[in-house]
mmCIF file of C-alpha atoms and ligand atoms in Angstrom:
data_model
loop_
_atom_site.group_PDB
_atom_site.id
_atom_site.type_symbol
_atom_site.label_atom_id
_atom_site.label_comp_id
_atom_site.label_asym_id
_atom_site.label_seq_id
_atom_site.Cartn_x
_atom_site.Cartn_y
_atom_site.Cartn_z
ATOM 1 C CA MET A 525 2.207 87.832 24.194
ATOM 2 C CA SER A 526 5.422 85.870 23.744
ATOM 3 C CA ALA A 527 5.426 82.165 24.731
ATOM 4 C CA ARG A 528 8.190 80.658 26.789
ATOM 5 C CA LEU A 529 9.665 77.624 25.118
ATOM 6 C CA LEU A 530 12.158 75.273 26.675
ATOM 7 C CA ILE A 531 14.336 73.121 24.359
ATOM 8 C CA LEU A 532 15.789 69.914 25.696
ATOM 9 C CA PRO A 533 17.943 68.324 23.016
ATOM 10 C CA GLY A 534 18.872 65.347 25.126
ATOM 11 C CA ASP A 535 21.055 62.505 23.748
ATOM 12 C CA GLY A 536 21.904 60.635 20.686
ATOM 13 C CA ILE A 537 20.141 62.120 17.589
ATOM 14 C CA GLY A 538 18.303 64.427 19.929
ATOM 15 C CA PRO A 539 20.452 67.584 19.294
ATOM 16 C CA GLU A 540 20.458 67.031 15.439
ATOM 17 C CA ILE A 541 16.677 66.697 15.088
ATOM 18 C CA VAL A 542 15.912 69.421 17.536
ATOM 19 C CA ALA A 543 18.166 71.805 15.546
ATOM 20 C CA GLU A 544 15.914 71.237 12.494
ATOM 21 C CA ALA A 545 12.755 71.870 14.545
ATOM 22 C CA ARG A 546 14.359 75.168 15.638
ATOM 23 C CA LYS A 547 14.867 76.198 12.066
ATOM 24 C CA VAL A 548 11.114 75.763 11.551
ATOM 25 C CA LEU A 549 10.365 77.757 14.792
ATOM 26 C CA ASP A 550 12.701 80.484 13.732
ATOM 27 C CA ALA A 551 11.082 80.609 10.267
ATOM 28 C CA LEU A 552 7.744 81.063 11.809
ATOM 29 C CA ALA A 553 8.990 83.800 14.107
ATOM 30 C CA ALA A 554 10.687 85.654 11.213
ATOM 31 C CA ASP A 555 7.462 85.506 9.391
ATOM 32 C CA GLY A 556 5.812 87.422 12.228
ATOM 33 C CA GLY A 557 3.557 84.494 12.747
ATOM 34 C CA ILE A 558 4.570 83.884 16.334
ATOM 35 C CA ASP A 559 6.642 85.293 19.143
ATOM 36 C CA PHE A 560 8.448 83.279 21.639
ATOM 37 C CA GLU A 561 11.511 83.241 24.020
ATOM 38 C CA LEU A 562 13.735 80.181 23.730
ATOM 39 C CA GLU A 563 15.764 78.616 26.560
ATOM 40 C CA THR A 564 17.778 75.439 26.288
ATOM 41 C CA ALA A 565 18.602 72.987 29.132
ATOM 42 C CA LEU A 566 20.123 69.601 29.810
ATOM 43 C CA VAL A 567 18.251 66.407 30.348
ATOM 44 C CA GLY A 568 19.053 62.676 30.231
ATOM 45 C CA GLY A 569 22.542 61.418 29.660
ATOM 46 C CA ALA A 570 23.668 64.937 28.556
ATOM 47 C CA ALA A 571 22.674 66.132 32.121
ATOM 48 C CA ILE A 572 24.247 63.103 33.822
ATOM 49 C CA ASP A 573 27.633 63.889 32.118
ATOM 50 C CA VAL A 574 27.588 67.476 33.324
ATOM 51 C CA GLU A 575 25.546 67.468 36.547
ATOM 52 C CA GLY A 576 25.513 63.855 37.591
ATOM 53 C CA VAL A 577 21.685 63.475 37.461
ATOM 54 C CA PRO A 578 19.258 63.039 34.513
ATOM 55 C CA LEU A 579 16.969 65.776 35.649
ATOM 56 C CA PRO A 580 18.934 68.613 37.276
ATOM 57 C CA PRO A 581 16.919 71.012 39.534
ATOM 58 C CA SER A 582 17.622 73.940 37.165
ATOM 59 C CA THR A 583 16.147 71.908 34.211
ATOM 60 C CA LEU A 584 13.052 71.084 36.243
ATOM 61 C CA GLU A 585 12.703 74.787 37.217
ATOM 62 C CA ALA A 586 13.018 75.914 33.627
ATOM 63 C CA ALA A 587 10.378 73.315 32.605
ATOM 64 C CA ARG A 588 7.989 74.530 35.276
ATOM 65 C CA ALA A 589 8.451 78.031 34.071
ATOM 66 C CA ALA A 590 7.926 77.256 30.412
ATOM 67 C CA ASP A 591 4.678 77.209 28.402
ATOM 68 C CA ALA A 592 5.846 74.388 26.268
ATOM 69 C CA ILE A 593 8.807 72.042 26.082
ATOM 70 C CA LEU A 594 10.423 70.472 23.045
ATOM 71 C CA LEU A 595 12.453 67.419 23.781
ATOM 72 C CA GLY A 596 14.713 65.390 21.329
ATOM 73 C CA ALA A 597 15.359 62.024 22.948
ATOM 74 C CA VAL A 598 17.089 60.587 25.935
ATOM 75 C CA GLY A 599 19.270 57.508 26.568
ATOM 76 C CA GLY A 600 22.046 55.484 25.038
ATOM 77 C CA PRO A 601 24.394 52.627 25.700
ATOM 78 C CA ARG A 602 26.884 54.958 27.466
ATOM 79 C CA TRP A 603 24.606 55.236 30.475
ATOM 80 C CA GLU A 604 23.080 51.702 30.447
ATOM 81 C CA HIS A 605 25.462 50.554 33.234
ATOM 82 C CA LEU A 606 23.992 53.103 35.649
ATOM 83 C CA ASP A 607 21.552 52.265 38.389
ATOM 84 C CA ILE A 608 17.976 52.427 36.947
ATOM 85 C CA ALA A 609 17.116 55.217 39.468
ATOM 86 C CA ILE A 610 19.620 57.640 37.758
ATOM 87 C CA ARG A 611 19.516 56.437 34.138
ATOM 88 C CA PRO A 612 18.670 59.066 31.358
ATOM 89 C CA GLU A 613 15.165 57.708 31.031
ATOM 90 C CA LYS A 614 14.446 58.955 34.556
ATOM 91 C CA GLY A 615 14.934 62.483 33.349
ATOM 92 C CA LEU A 616 12.084 62.066 30.970
ATOM 93 C CA LEU A 617 9.827 60.121 33.448
ATOM 94 C CA GLY A 618 10.620 62.771 36.066
ATOM 95 C CA LEU A 619 9.484 65.596 33.778
ATOM 96 C CA ARG A 620 6.243 63.701 32.954
ATOM 97 C CA ARG A 621 5.501 63.098 36.580
ATOM 98 C CA GLU A 622 6.628 66.460 38.089
ATOM 99 C CA LEU A 623 4.680 68.461 35.497
ATOM 100 C CA GLY A 624 1.657 66.282 35.740
ATOM 101 C CA LEU A 625 1.666 65.529 31.943
ATOM 102 C CA PHE A 626 -0.835 62.681 32.218
ATOM 103 C CA ALA A 627 -2.238 62.714 28.718
ATOM 104 C CA ASN A 628 0.051 61.492 25.949
ATOM 105 C CA LEU A 629 -1.291 61.893 22.466
ATOM 106 C CA ARG A 630 0.448 59.791 19.792
ATOM 107 C CA PRO A 631 -1.037 60.078 16.340
ATOM 108 C CA ALA A 632 -0.316 57.349 13.846
ATOM 109 C CA LEU A 633 -1.127 59.027 10.596
ATOM 110 C CA LEU A 634 -0.187 57.570 7.220
ATOM 111 C CA TYR A 635 1.164 60.099 4.725
ATOM 112 C CA PRO A 636 -0.186 58.724 1.356
ATOM 113 C CA GLN A 637 3.294 59.368 -0.081
ATOM 114 C CA LEU A 638 4.768 56.825 2.293
ATOM 115 C CA ALA A 639 2.137 53.989 1.886
ATOM 116 C CA ALA A 640 4.795 51.856 0.148
ATOM 117 C CA ALA A 641 7.105 52.188 3.091
ATOM 118 C CA SER A 642 4.655 50.607 5.452
ATOM 119 C CA SER A 643 5.294 47.031 6.485
ATOM 120 C CA LEU A 644 1.642 46.233 5.715
ATOM 121 C CA LYS A 645 -0.026 46.159 2.363
ATOM 122 C CA ALA A 646 -0.852 49.636 0.968
ATOM 123 C CA GLU A 647 -4.639 48.900 0.922
ATOM 124 C CA VAL A 648 -4.595 47.883 4.631
ATOM 125 C CA VAL A 649 -3.072 51.188 5.762
ATOM 126 C CA ALA A 650 -4.302 53.658 3.062
ATOM 127 C CA GLY A 651 -6.009 56.580 4.904
ATOM 128 C CA LEU A 652 -4.788 55.312 8.281
ATOM 129 C CA ASP A 653 -5.365 57.989 11.035
ATOM 130 C CA ILE A 654 -5.239 56.622 14.626
ATOM 131 C CA LEU A 655 -4.744 58.668 17.749
ATOM 132 C CA ILE A 656 -3.423 56.746 20.766
ATOM 133 C CA VAL A 657 -4.097 58.407 24.047
ATOM 134 C CA ARG A 658 -1.706 56.931 26.502
ATOM 135 C CA GLU A 659 -1.916 57.507 30.234
ATOM 136 C CA LEU A 660 1.487 58.857 31.151
ATOM 137 C CA THR A 661 1.985 59.534 34.864
ATOM 138 C CA GLY A 662 0.534 56.383 36.532
ATOM 139 C CA GLY A 663 0.279 52.608 36.116
ATOM 140 C CA ILE A 664 3.181 50.157 36.365
ATOM 141 C CA TYR A 665 5.712 52.885 35.382
ATOM 142 C CA PHE A 666 5.252 54.661 38.687
ATOM 143 C CA GLY A 667 3.448 52.264 41.127
ATOM 144 C CA GLN A 668 4.903 51.478 44.470
ATOM 145 C CA PRO A 669 6.286 49.278 45.744
ATOM 146 C CA ARG A 670 8.866 48.428 43.271
ATOM 147 C CA GLY A 671 12.437 47.128 43.296
ATOM 148 C CA ILE A 672 14.640 44.089 43.441
ATOM 149 C CA ARG A 673 14.660 42.168 46.703
ATOM 150 C CA THR A 674 15.613 38.831 48.093
ATOM 151 C CA ASN A 675 12.680 36.616 48.983
ATOM 152 C CA ASP A 676 12.395 34.216 51.880
ATOM 153 C CA ARG A 677 13.807 31.408 49.755
ATOM 154 C CA GLY A 678 17.010 33.503 49.411
ATOM 155 C CA GLU A 679 16.351 34.210 45.673
ATOM 156 C CA ARG A 680 16.368 37.605 44.144
ATOM 157 C CA GLU A 681 13.005 38.859 42.661
ATOM 158 C CA GLY A 682 12.134 41.932 40.724
ATOM 159 C CA PHE A 683 8.700 43.425 41.300
ATOM 160 C CA ASN A 684 6.558 46.373 40.136
ATOM 161 C CA THR A 685 3.038 47.477 40.962
ATOM 162 C CA LEU A 686 0.301 48.180 38.454
ATOM 163 C CA VAL A 687 -2.066 50.594 40.185
ATOM 164 C CA TYR A 688 -4.657 53.014 38.850
ATOM 165 C CA SER A 689 -6.928 55.121 41.055
ATOM 166 C CA GLU A 690 -10.455 56.058 39.792
ATOM 167 C CA SER A 691 -9.493 59.754 39.467
ATOM 168 C CA GLU A 692 -6.489 58.858 37.329
ATOM 169 C CA ILE A 693 -8.586 56.661 35.048
ATOM 170 C CA GLU A 694 -11.372 59.151 34.839
ATOM 171 C CA ARG A 695 -9.156 62.153 33.765
ATOM 172 C CA ILE A 696 -7.469 60.240 30.986
ATOM 173 C CA ALA A 697 -10.744 58.868 29.881
ATOM 174 C CA ARG A 698 -12.274 62.319 29.658
ATOM 175 C CA ALA A 699 -9.276 63.603 27.764
ATOM 176 C CA ALA A 700 -9.733 60.747 25.234
ATOM 177 C CA PHE A 701 -13.465 61.313 24.950
ATOM 178 C CA ASP A 702 -12.934 64.956 24.324
ATOM 179 C CA ILE A 703 -10.553 64.216 21.511
ATOM 180 C CA ALA A 704 -12.820 61.545 20.066
ATOM 181 C CA MET A 705 -15.607 64.278 19.954
ATOM 182 C CA LYS A 706 -13.336 66.278 17.646
ATOM 183 C CA ARG A 707 -12.520 63.299 15.472
ATOM 184 C CA ASP A 708 -14.584 60.388 14.204
ATOM 185 C CA HIS A 709 -16.496 59.725 17.476
ATOM 186 C CA ARG A 710 -15.060 56.292 17.999
ATOM 187 C CA LEU A 711 -13.121 55.423 21.114
ATOM 188 C CA CYS A 712 -11.590 51.996 21.809
ATOM 189 C CA SER A 713 -10.374 51.467 25.395
ATOM 190 C CA VAL A 714 -7.520 48.813 25.611
ATOM 191 C CA ASP A 715 -7.096 46.904 28.829
ATOM 192 C CA LYS A 716 -6.509 43.426 30.181
ATOM 193 C CA ALA A 717 -9.569 43.278 32.305
ATOM 194 C CA ASN A 718 -9.794 39.541 32.055
ATOM 195 C CA VAL A 719 -6.660 39.189 34.124
ATOM 196 C CA LEU A 720 -5.719 42.444 35.889
ATOM 197 C CA GLU A 721 -8.003 44.020 38.513
ATOM 198 C CA ALA A 722 -6.367 47.475 37.897
ATOM 199 C CA THR A 723 -7.712 47.322 34.332
ATOM 200 C CA GLU A 724 -11.013 45.815 35.370
ATOM 201 C CA LEU A 725 -11.498 49.062 37.293
ATOM 202 C CA TRP A 726 -10.202 50.918 34.233
ATOM 203 C CA ARG A 727 -12.930 49.476 32.055
ATOM 204 C CA GLU A 728 -15.598 50.176 34.641
ATOM 205 C CA VAL A 729 -14.642 53.899 34.953
ATOM 206 C CA VAL A 730 -14.280 54.291 31.122
ATOM 207 C CA ASN A 731 -17.963 53.052 30.965
ATOM 208 C CA ARG A 732 -19.040 55.473 33.579
ATOM 209 C CA VAL A 733 -17.451 58.392 31.758
ATOM 210 C CA ALA A 734 -18.943 57.214 28.546
ATOM 211 C CA ALA A 735 -22.380 58.086 29.872
ATOM 212 C CA ASP A 736 -21.414 61.775 29.521
ATOM 213 C CA TYR A 737 -20.440 61.297 25.844
ATOM 214 C CA PRO A 738 -23.571 59.683 24.172
ATOM 215 C CA ASP A 739 -22.137 60.768 20.741
ATOM 216 C CA VAL A 740 -19.065 58.665 21.035
ATOM 217 C CA VAL A 741 -19.222 54.979 20.120
ATOM 218 C CA VAL A 742 -17.164 53.099 22.828
ATOM 219 C CA SER A 743 -15.617 49.717 22.620
ATOM 220 C CA HIS A 744 -13.308 47.715 24.793
ATOM 221 C CA MET A 745 -10.440 45.480 23.708
ATOM 222 C CA TYR A 746 -7.980 43.292 25.492
ATOM 223 C CA VAL A 747 -4.430 44.311 24.763
ATOM 224 C CA ASP A 748 -3.357 41.070 23.111
ATOM 225 C CA ASN A 749 -6.298 41.369 20.686
ATOM 226 C CA ALA A 750 -5.603 45.040 20.098
ATOM 227 C CA ALA A 751 -2.096 44.199 19.116
ATOM 228 C CA MET A 752 -3.376 41.774 16.639
ATOM 229 C CA GLN A 753 -6.100 44.017 15.255
ATOM 230 C CA LEU A 754 -3.562 46.810 14.698
ATOM 231 C CA VAL A 755 -1.760 44.739 12.119
ATOM 232 C CA ARG A 756 -4.893 42.920 10.883
ATOM 233 C CA ALA A 757 -7.197 45.840 10.148
ATOM 234 C CA PRO A 758 -5.808 49.054 11.685
ATOM 235 C CA LYS A 759 -8.338 51.331 10.138
ATOM 236 C CA GLN A 760 -10.946 50.061 12.473
ATOM 237 C CA PHE A 761 -9.434 52.415 15.126
ATOM 238 C CA ASP A 762 -10.119 56.101 15.566
ATOM 239 C CA VAL A 763 -9.025 56.996 19.135
ATOM 240 C CA ILE A 764 -7.421 54.367 21.413
ATOM 241 C CA VAL A 765 -7.101 55.033 25.147
ATOM 242 C CA THR A 766 -4.961 52.824 27.179
ATOM 243 C CA THR A 767 -2.607 52.486 30.172
ATOM 244 C CA ASN A 768 0.968 53.725 30.374
ATOM 245 C CA MET A 769 2.634 50.527 29.519
ATOM 246 C CA PHE A 770 0.104 49.262 26.940
ATOM 247 C CA GLY A 771 0.357 52.658 25.275
ATOM 248 C CA ASP A 772 4.070 52.530 25.156
ATOM 249 C CA ILE A 773 3.975 49.170 23.364
ATOM 250 C CA LEU A 774 1.003 49.830 21.043
ATOM 251 C CA SER A 775 2.318 53.216 19.912
ATOM 252 C CA ASP A 776 5.589 51.755 18.638
ATOM 253 C CA GLN A 777 3.604 49.154 16.847
ATOM 254 C CA ALA A 778 1.180 51.605 15.318
ATOM 255 C CA ALA A 779 4.128 53.786 14.287
ATOM 256 C CA MET A 780 5.459 51.160 12.081
ATOM 257 C CA LEU A 781 2.232 50.992 10.188
ATOM 258 C CA THR A 782 2.911 54.485 8.892
ATOM 259 C CA GLY A 783 6.190 53.587 7.294
ATOM 260 C CA SER A 784 8.607 54.853 9.776
ATOM 261 C CA ILE A 785 8.748 55.641 13.467
ATOM 262 C CA GLY A 786 10.801 58.667 12.371
ATOM 263 C CA MET A 787 7.551 60.313 11.226
ATOM 264 C CA LEU A 788 5.547 60.278 14.421
ATOM 265 C CA PRO A 789 5.287 63.290 16.896
ATOM 266 C CA SER A 790 3.744 63.280 20.327
ATOM 267 C CA ALA A 791 2.244 65.569 22.929
ATOM 268 C CA SER A 792 2.208 65.043 26.616
ATOM 269 C CA LEU A 793 -0.290 67.457 28.247
ATOM 270 C CA ASP A 794 -1.248 68.500 31.758
ATOM 271 C CA ALA A 795 -4.689 69.433 32.858
ATOM 272 C CA GLY A 796 -4.197 72.881 31.320
ATOM 273 C CA ALA A 797 -2.592 73.782 27.997
ATOM 274 C CA LYS A 798 0.984 73.089 28.991
ATOM 275 C CA GLY A 799 2.745 70.397 27.055
ATOM 276 C CA LEU A 800 5.967 68.479 26.385
ATOM 277 C CA TYR A 801 6.434 67.689 22.705
ATOM 278 C CA GLU A 802 8.751 65.044 21.455
ATOM 279 C CA PRO A 803 9.171 62.511 18.581
ATOM 280 C CA ILE A 804 7.952 59.091 19.721
ATOM 281 C CA HIS A 805 11.184 57.558 18.565
ATOM 282 C CA GLY A 806 14.270 57.218 20.779
ATOM 283 C CA SER A 807 17.767 58.538 20.750
ATOM 284 C CA ALA A 808 18.953 56.029 18.011
ATOM 285 C CA PRO A 809 22.590 55.910 19.255
ATOM 286 C CA ASP A 810 23.571 53.823 16.220
ATOM 287 C CA ILE A 811 23.140 56.734 13.904
ATOM 288 C CA ALA A 812 23.879 59.580 16.149
ATOM 289 C CA GLY A 813 26.166 62.315 14.909
ATOM 290 C CA GLN A 814 25.962 61.175 11.349
ATOM 291 C CA GLY A 815 23.379 63.651 10.157
ATOM 292 C CA VAL A 816 21.161 61.001 8.741
ATOM 293 C CA ALA A 817 18.279 60.996 11.317
ATOM 294 C CA ASN A 818 14.776 61.920 10.121
ATOM 295 C CA PRO A 819 13.843 65.315 11.728
ATOM 296 C CA LEU A 820 10.140 65.127 10.605
ATOM 297 C CA ALA A 821 8.767 63.611 13.806
ATOM 298 C CA THR A 822 10.344 66.473 15.764
ATOM 299 C CA ILE A 823 9.125 69.056 13.266
ATOM 300 C CA LEU A 824 5.631 67.581 13.486
ATOM 301 C CA SER A 825 5.926 67.787 17.247
ATOM 302 C CA VAL A 826 6.379 71.573 16.837
ATOM 303 C CA ALA A 827 3.031 71.465 14.875
ATOM 304 C CA MET A 828 1.392 69.716 17.768
ATOM 305 C CA MET A 829 2.822 72.360 20.145
ATOM 306 C CA LEU A 830 1.342 75.091 17.899
ATOM 307 C CA ARG A 831 -1.994 73.343 18.049
ATOM 308 C CA TYR A 832 -2.263 72.297 21.732
ATOM 309 C CA THR A 833 -0.293 74.774 23.717
ATOM 310 C CA LEU A 834 0.110 77.859 21.542
ATOM 311 C CA GLY A 835 -3.399 77.975 20.292
ATOM 312 C CA ARG A 836 -2.252 78.481 16.621
ATOM 313 C CA PRO A 837 -3.934 75.656 14.653
ATOM 314 C CA GLU A 838 -3.493 77.571 11.412
ATOM 315 C CA LEU A 839 0.316 77.589 11.848
ATOM 316 C CA ALA A 840 0.212 73.891 12.931
ATOM 317 C CA ALA A 841 -1.523 73.122 9.657
ATOM 318 C CA ARG A 842 1.046 75.125 7.785
ATOM 319 C CA VAL A 843 3.937 73.114 9.216
ATOM 320 C CA GLU A 844 2.013 69.880 8.466
ATOM 321 C CA GLU A 845 1.470 70.919 4.933
ATOM 322 C CA ALA A 846 5.075 71.839 4.498
ATOM 323 C CA VAL A 847 6.061 68.285 5.614
ATOM 324 C CA SER A 848 3.576 66.885 3.213
ATOM 325 C CA ARG A 849 5.044 69.026 0.406
ATOM 326 C CA VAL A 850 8.638 67.810 0.951
ATOM 327 C CA LEU A 851 7.358 64.283 0.797
ATOM 328 C CA ASP A 852 5.555 65.141 -2.523
ATOM 329 C CA GLN A 853 8.970 66.407 -3.755
ATOM 330 C CA GLY A 854 10.242 62.936 -3.106
ATOM 331 C CA LEU A 855 12.628 63.725 -0.234
ATOM 332 C CA ARG A 856 13.184 60.819 2.053
ATOM 333 C CA THR A 857 15.620 60.235 4.925
ATOM 334 C CA ALA A 858 17.450 56.958 5.346
ATOM 335 C CA ASP A 859 14.892 55.351 7.687
ATOM 336 C CA ILE A 860 12.375 55.392 4.759
ATOM 337 C CA THR A 861 14.634 54.960 1.667
ATOM 338 C CA ALA A 862 17.850 53.073 1.602
ATOM 339 C CA GLY A 863 20.996 54.119 -0.190
ATOM 340 C CA ALA A 864 22.274 57.128 -2.072
ATOM 341 C CA ALA A 865 18.741 58.600 -2.671
ATOM 342 C CA ALA A 866 18.376 59.498 0.962
ATOM 343 C CA VAL A 867 18.689 63.134 2.155
ATOM 344 C CA GLY A 868 20.384 64.027 5.424
ATOM 345 C CA THR A 869 18.854 65.606 8.579
ATOM 346 C CA ALA A 870 19.736 69.183 7.727
ATOM 347 C CA ALA A 871 18.706 68.977 4.030
ATOM 348 C CA MET A 872 15.306 67.694 5.196
ATOM 349 C CA GLY A 873 14.878 70.538 7.705
ATOM 350 C CA ASP A 874 15.872 73.130 5.131
ATOM 351 C CA ALA A 875 13.367 71.637 2.635
ATOM 352 C CA VAL A 876 10.577 71.929 5.197
ATOM 353 C CA VAL A 877 11.571 75.548 5.944
ATOM 354 C CA ALA A 878 11.571 76.304 2.269
ATOM 355 C CA ALA A 879 8.164 74.647 1.854
ATOM 356 C CA LEU A 880 6.740 76.814 4.678
HETATM 357 C C1 LIG B 1308 8.410 56.428 25.126
HETATM 358 C C2 LIG B 1308 9.727 55.837 25.608
HETATM 359 C C3 LIG B 1308 9.917 56.066 27.043
HETATM 360 C C4 LIG B 1308 8.749 55.310 27.749
HETATM 361 C C5 LIG B 1308 11.253 55.707 27.674
HETATM 362 C C6 LIG B 1308 12.408 56.382 26.916
HETATM 363 C C7 LIG B 1308 11.271 55.900 29.156
HETATM 364 O O1 LIG B 1308 9.771 54.549 25.213
HETATM 365 O O2 LIG B 1308 8.212 57.681 25.333
HETATM 366 O O3 LIG B 1308 7.589 55.709 24.572
HETATM 367 O O4 LIG B 1308 8.875 54.133 28.008
HETATM 368 O O5 LIG B 1308 7.722 55.927 27.986
HETATM 369 MG MG1 LIG B 1309 8.199 53.875 23.982
#
């Protein structure tokens, strides 16, 4: 059976890095390893330029019809003057919400070859393997009411709402416990239950779900402490489950422990096997079009797609091993190594294909 894949290159370095991921997909197809139909559509600023909106109905339609979606990145200074409701980021947020992609998996895995690139001492990060499970369709990102209004003193005020229902907490907690069962059986739930009622409930529901997973050791941490622990002793973590906004912040922080945010893939999954796969970094407008961006996070996102949507863990492992092999060969993009020694985006993609 052939899988339907939708490619959304997006903005900035998005098209460049997605092109390298495509080479990997094509190589796997040529090998007879996998069969898929590819479609490409516009999202983010690229869609605003052509259609006037960041998530055109045709893109959403194609996304609904697809089994899996591979996205580059969205956003850039060109669109920053636009109203927040029609900025490129809304294209991505709309996809997450409309497709019910509530479970965002963000692994922070240190490749031993890159230990020296980490901002922390090599012994603090050696062997690091954390999976952040970020709630992705609720919380303060989507809570109503929201906006900017004039209060009764005549002053403008901005406001957002942090809201989580029990069912929203329960389903992300279950997803995280299920993942912890397949890893080291340790789950740390990150909240701010000492201040925010929404996360007081979060903690209560996580504890309730924990009763169904007696083999998982559960802990709870306030987000400020979690941010500190991530740089103090990151290896204490196996799986972290947290809210949409805390997960946004902690996953960027955890990424840096691994040497470069340019290495980290992500999967955003619905209640079934459908997923949107993207690097966790952004569109990097400062280096867009120069052919220097690191395509490995996007290529590793293809590996996650093979594992979580396409049910081909052996092919996922093959891609991950190919990435490891190019690192063994000493190949590094400019985000990891400065100067003339760095290889470009296409050369890195070609090397991964060769290593496959
Ligand atoms: C991410 C990004 C997005 C987010 C932006 C681009 C809307 O930072 O995926 O982490 O905040 O979720
Ligand atoms: Mg982010």
